[in-house]
Coordinates of C-alpha atoms and ligand atoms in Angstrom, one line a residue:
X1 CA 125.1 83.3 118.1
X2 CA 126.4 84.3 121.6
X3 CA 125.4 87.7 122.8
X4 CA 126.5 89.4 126.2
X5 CA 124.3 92.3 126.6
X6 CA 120.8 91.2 124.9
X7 CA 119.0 87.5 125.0
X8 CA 117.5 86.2 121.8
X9 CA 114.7 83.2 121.4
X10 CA 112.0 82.7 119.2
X11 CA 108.2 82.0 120.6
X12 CA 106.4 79.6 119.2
X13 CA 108.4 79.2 116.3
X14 CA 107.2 82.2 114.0
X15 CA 108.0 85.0 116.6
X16 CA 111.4 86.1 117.7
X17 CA 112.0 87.7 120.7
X18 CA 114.6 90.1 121.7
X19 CA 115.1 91.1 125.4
X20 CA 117.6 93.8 126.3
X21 CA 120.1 92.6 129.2
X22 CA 122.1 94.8 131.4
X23 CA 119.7 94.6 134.5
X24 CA 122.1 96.1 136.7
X25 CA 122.8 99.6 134.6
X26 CA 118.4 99.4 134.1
X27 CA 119.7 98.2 130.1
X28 CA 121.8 101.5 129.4
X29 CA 122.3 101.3 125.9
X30 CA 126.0 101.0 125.2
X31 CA 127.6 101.2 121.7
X32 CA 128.1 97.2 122.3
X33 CA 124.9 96.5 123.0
X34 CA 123.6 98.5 120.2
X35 CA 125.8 96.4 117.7
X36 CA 124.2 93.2 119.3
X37 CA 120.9 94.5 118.8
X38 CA 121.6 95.2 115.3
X39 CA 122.9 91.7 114.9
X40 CA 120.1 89.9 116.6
X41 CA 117.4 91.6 114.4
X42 CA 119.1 91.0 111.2
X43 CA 118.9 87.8 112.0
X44 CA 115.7 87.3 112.3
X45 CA 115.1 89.2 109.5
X46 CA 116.8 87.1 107.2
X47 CA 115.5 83.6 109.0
X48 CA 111.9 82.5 107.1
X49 CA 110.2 81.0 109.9
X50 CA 110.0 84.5 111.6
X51 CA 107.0 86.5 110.8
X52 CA 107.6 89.1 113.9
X53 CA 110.0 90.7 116.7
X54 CA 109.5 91.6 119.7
X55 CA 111.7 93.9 121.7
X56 CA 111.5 94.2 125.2
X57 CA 113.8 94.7 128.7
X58 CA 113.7 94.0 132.1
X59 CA 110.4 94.7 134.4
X60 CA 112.2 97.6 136.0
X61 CA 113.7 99.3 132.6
X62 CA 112.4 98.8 128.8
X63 CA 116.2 100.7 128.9
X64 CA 117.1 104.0 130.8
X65 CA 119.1 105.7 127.9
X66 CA 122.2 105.7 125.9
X67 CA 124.9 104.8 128.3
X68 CA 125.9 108.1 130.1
X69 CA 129.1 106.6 131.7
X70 CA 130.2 105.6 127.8
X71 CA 128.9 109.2 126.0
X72 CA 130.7 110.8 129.1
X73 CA 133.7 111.2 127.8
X74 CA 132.9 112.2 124.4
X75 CA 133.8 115.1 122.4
X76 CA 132.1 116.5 119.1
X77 CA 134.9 115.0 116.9
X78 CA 133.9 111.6 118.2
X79 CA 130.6 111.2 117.8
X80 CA 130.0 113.4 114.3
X81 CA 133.2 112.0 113.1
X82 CA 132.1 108.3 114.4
X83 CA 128.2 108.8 113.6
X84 CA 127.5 108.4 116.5
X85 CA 123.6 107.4 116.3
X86 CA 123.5 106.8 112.4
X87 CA 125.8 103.5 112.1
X88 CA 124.4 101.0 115.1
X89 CA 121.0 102.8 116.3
X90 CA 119.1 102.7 112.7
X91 CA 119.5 99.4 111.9
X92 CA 115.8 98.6 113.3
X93 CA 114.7 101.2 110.5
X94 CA 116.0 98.9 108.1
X95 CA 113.9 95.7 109.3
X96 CA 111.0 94.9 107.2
X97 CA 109.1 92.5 109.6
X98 CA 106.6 94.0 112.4
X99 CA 109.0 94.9 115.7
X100 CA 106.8 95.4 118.5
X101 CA 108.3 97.2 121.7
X102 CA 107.0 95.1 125.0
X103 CA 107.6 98.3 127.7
X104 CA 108.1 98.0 131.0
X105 CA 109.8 100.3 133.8
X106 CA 111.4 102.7 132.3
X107 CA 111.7 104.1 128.7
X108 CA 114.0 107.2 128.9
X109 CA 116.0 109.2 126.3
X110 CA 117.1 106.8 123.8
X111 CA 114.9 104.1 125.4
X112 CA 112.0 106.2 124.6
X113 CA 113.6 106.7 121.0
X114 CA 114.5 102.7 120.8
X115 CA 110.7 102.4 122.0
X116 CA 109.6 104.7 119.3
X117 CA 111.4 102.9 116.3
X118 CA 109.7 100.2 116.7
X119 CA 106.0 99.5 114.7
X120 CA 104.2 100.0 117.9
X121 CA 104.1 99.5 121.7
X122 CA 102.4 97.5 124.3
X123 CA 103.1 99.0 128.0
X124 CA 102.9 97.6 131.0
X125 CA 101.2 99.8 134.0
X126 CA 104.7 100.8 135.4
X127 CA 105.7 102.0 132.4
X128 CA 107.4 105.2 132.3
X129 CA 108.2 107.4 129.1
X130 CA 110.3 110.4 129.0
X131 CA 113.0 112.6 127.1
X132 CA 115.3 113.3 129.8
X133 CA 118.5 114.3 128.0
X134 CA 117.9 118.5 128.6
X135 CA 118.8 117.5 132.2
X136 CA 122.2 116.0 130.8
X137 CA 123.1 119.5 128.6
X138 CA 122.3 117.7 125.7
X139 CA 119.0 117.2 123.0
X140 CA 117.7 113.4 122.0
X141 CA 119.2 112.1 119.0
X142 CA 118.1 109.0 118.0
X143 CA 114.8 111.1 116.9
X144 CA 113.1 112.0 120.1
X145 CA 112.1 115.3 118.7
X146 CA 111.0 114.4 115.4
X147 CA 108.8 111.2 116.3
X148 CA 107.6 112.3 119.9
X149 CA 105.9 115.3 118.5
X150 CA 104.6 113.1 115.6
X151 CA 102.9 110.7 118.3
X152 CA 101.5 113.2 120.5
X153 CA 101.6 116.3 119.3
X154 CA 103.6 119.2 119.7
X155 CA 102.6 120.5 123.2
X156 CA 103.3 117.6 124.9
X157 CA 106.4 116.5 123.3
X158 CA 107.6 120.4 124.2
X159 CA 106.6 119.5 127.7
X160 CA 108.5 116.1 127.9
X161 CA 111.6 117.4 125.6
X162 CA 112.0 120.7 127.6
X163 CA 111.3 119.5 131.4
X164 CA 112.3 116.4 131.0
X165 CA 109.8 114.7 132.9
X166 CA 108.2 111.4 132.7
X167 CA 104.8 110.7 131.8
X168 CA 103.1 107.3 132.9
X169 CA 101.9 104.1 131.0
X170 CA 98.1 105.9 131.6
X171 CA 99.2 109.3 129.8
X172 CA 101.2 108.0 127.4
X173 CA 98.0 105.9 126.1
X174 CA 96.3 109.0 126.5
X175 CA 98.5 110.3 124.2
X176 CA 98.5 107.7 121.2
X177 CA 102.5 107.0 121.8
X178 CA 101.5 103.5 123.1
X179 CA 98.7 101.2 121.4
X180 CA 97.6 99.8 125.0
X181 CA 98.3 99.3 128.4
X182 CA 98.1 96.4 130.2
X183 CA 99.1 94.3 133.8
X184 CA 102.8 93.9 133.9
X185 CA 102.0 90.4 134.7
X186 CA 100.5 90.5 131.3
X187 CA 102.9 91.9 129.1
X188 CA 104.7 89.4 127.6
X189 CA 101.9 87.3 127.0
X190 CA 99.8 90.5 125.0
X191 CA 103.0 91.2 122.9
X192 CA 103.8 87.3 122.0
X193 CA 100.1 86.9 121.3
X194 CA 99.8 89.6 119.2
X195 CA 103.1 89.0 117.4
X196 CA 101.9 86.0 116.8
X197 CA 98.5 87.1 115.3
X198 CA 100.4 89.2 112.7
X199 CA 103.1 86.0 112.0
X200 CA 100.1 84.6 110.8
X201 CA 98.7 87.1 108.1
X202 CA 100.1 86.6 105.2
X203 CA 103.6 88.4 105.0
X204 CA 103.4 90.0 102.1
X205 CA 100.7 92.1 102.8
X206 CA 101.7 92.5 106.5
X207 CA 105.2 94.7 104.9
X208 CA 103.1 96.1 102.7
X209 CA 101.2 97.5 105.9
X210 CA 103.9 98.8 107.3
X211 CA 105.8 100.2 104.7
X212 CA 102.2 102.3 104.1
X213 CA 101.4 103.0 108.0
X214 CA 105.3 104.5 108.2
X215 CA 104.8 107.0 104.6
X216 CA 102.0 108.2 106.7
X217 CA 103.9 108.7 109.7
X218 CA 107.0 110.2 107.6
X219 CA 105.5 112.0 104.4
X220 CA 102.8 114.1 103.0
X221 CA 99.1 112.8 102.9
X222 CA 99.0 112.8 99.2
X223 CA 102.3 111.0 98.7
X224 CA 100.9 108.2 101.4
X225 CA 97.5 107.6 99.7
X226 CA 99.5 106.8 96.3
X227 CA 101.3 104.9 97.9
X228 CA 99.1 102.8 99.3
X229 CA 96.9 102.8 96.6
X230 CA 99.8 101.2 94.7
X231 CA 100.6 98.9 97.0
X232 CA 97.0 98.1 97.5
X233 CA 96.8 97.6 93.8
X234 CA 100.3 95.2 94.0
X235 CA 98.6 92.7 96.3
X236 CA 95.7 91.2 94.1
X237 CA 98.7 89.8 92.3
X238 CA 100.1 87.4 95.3
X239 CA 97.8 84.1 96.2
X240 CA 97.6 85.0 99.6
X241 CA 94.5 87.5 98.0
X242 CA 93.3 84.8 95.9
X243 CA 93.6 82.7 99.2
X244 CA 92.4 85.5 101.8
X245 CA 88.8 86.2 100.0
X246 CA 88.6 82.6 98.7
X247 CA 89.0 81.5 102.7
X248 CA 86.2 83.8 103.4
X249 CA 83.7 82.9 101.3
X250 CA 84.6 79.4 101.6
X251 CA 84.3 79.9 105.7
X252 CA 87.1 78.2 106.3
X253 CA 90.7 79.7 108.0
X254 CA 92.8 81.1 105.3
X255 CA 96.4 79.2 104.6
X256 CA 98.8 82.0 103.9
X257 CA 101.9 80.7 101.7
X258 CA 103.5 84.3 101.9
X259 CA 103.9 84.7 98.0
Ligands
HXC1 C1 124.3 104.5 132.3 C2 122.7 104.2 133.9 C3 121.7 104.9 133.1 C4 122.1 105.4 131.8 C5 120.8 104.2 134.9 N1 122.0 103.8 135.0 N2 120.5 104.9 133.8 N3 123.9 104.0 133.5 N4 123.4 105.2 131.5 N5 121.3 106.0 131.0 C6 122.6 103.1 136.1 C7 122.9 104.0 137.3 O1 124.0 104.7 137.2 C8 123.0 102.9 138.4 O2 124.3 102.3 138.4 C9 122.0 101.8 138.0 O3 121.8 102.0 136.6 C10 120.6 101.9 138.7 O4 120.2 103.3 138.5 P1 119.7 104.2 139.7 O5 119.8 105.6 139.3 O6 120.4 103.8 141.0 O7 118.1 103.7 139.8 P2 116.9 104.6 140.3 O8 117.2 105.4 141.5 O9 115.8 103.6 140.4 O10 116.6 105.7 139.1 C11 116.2 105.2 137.9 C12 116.4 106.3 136.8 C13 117.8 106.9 136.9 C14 115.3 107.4 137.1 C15 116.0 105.7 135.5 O11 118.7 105.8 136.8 C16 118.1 107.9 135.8 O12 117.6 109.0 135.8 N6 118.8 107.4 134.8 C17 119.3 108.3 133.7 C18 118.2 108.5 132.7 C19 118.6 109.4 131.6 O13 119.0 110.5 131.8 N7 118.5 108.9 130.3 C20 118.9 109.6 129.2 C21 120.3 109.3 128.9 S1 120.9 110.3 127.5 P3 125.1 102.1 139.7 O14 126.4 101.6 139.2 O15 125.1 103.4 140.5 O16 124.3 101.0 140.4 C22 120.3 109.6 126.2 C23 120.7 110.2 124.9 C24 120.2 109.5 123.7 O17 119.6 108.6 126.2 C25 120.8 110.1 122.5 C26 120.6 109.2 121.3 C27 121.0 107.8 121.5

């Protein structure tokens, strides 16, 4: 498929990478773009050789924000009558497989929140993570405020949400919202190899993972730890357990079949 405002490709063969495309507007995202995005990670979703996404932009901007020229313009009646957000920004919610945000340059407003959606994020040293949008007269709303906080805490997301400064790549590990940091140089490389460690676990239990790791992020401890109990219960039925612990005590590298 032919996209204007993102490039797609897959890594060797199991990973799929996504990489945001506007260079020139530091990958504002427009309500085009967004639908691209959308597209692009359905399809890997529904292709089988794809075990993981990655997500990334440009080495000056992960993405700056929603596009401020397009939002400009509009009123309330457009964007609660249009769901503005809800229609083209959730569909990464929706994906099952591991997305991993590769960040580098700036992450602001709904970069940050694009950033955030996704299972976890490598940064690069120039990274830059912030929730500029009180500067603008408006709030996040892709979910800045719920899962900021979530990630690091209430003080700081107050700091970020009301000042609307940036933080670094360094204080945003600090923080938890980022899983490491590494050499720009180095980005890609750390996100395709890890996306290609986890596109060869054995699938099942790699949604099960993240379908657990999100109740925790979204819902009460006690609710979580059934959950993954249950879950934990469901996967001695697949042969990818039988073949996991049979691997290991066999020594030899496990040969996942994803059922
Ligand atoms: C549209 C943008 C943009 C954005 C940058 N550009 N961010 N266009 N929407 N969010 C454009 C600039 O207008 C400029 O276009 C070009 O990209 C390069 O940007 P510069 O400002 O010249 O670069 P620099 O001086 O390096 O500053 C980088 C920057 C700054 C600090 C990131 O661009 C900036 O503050 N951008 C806005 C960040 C922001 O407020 N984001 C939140 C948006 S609101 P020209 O044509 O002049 O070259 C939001 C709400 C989310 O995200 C709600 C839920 C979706």
């Amino acid at each position: 498929m032919a996209y204007e405002f993102i490039q797609v490709r897959t890594e060797g063969e199991r990973v799929g990478v996504i990489t945001l495309n506007r260079p020139k507007q530091l990958n504002a995202l427009s309500p085009a773009l967004m639908v691209e995005l959308g597209q692009a990670l359905k399809a890997f979703e529904a292709d089988e050789a794809i075990g993981c996404i990655v997500l990334t932009g440009s080495e000056k901007a992960f993405a700056a924000g929603a596009d401020i020229g397009a939002m400009a313009t509009y009123t309330f009646a457009d964007v609660y009558g249009d769901d503005y957000i809800t229609r083209d920004w959730e569909t990464i919610r929706s994906i099952r497989k591991p997305v991993i945000a590769a960040v580098s340059g700036f992450a602001l407003g709904g970069g940050c929140e694009l950033a955030m959606m996704c299972d976890f994020i490598i940064a690069a040293d120039n990274a830059r993570f912030g929730q500029p949008e009180i500067k603008l007269g408006i709030i996040p709303g892709a979910g800045g405020t719920q899962r900021l906080p979530r990630a690091v805490g209430k003080s700081k997301a107050m700091d970020l949400a009301l000042t609307g400064r940036m933080m670094n790549a360094d204080e945003a590990e600090r923080a938890g919202l980022v899983s490491r940091v590494v050499p720009l140089d180095k980005l890609m490389d750390e996100a395709l190899a890890a996306a290609l460690t986890i596109s060869g676990m054995g699938r099942l239990a790699v949604m099960a993972a993240k379908e657990c790791v999100n109740r925790a992020f979204e819902g009460p401890l006690a609710d979580g730890v059934m959950f993954e109990r249950r879950l934990f219960h469901a996967l001695f039925a697949t042969e990818d357990q039988k073949e996991g612990m049979d691997a290991f005590v066999a020594k030899r590298a496990p040969q996942f079949k994803h059922r």
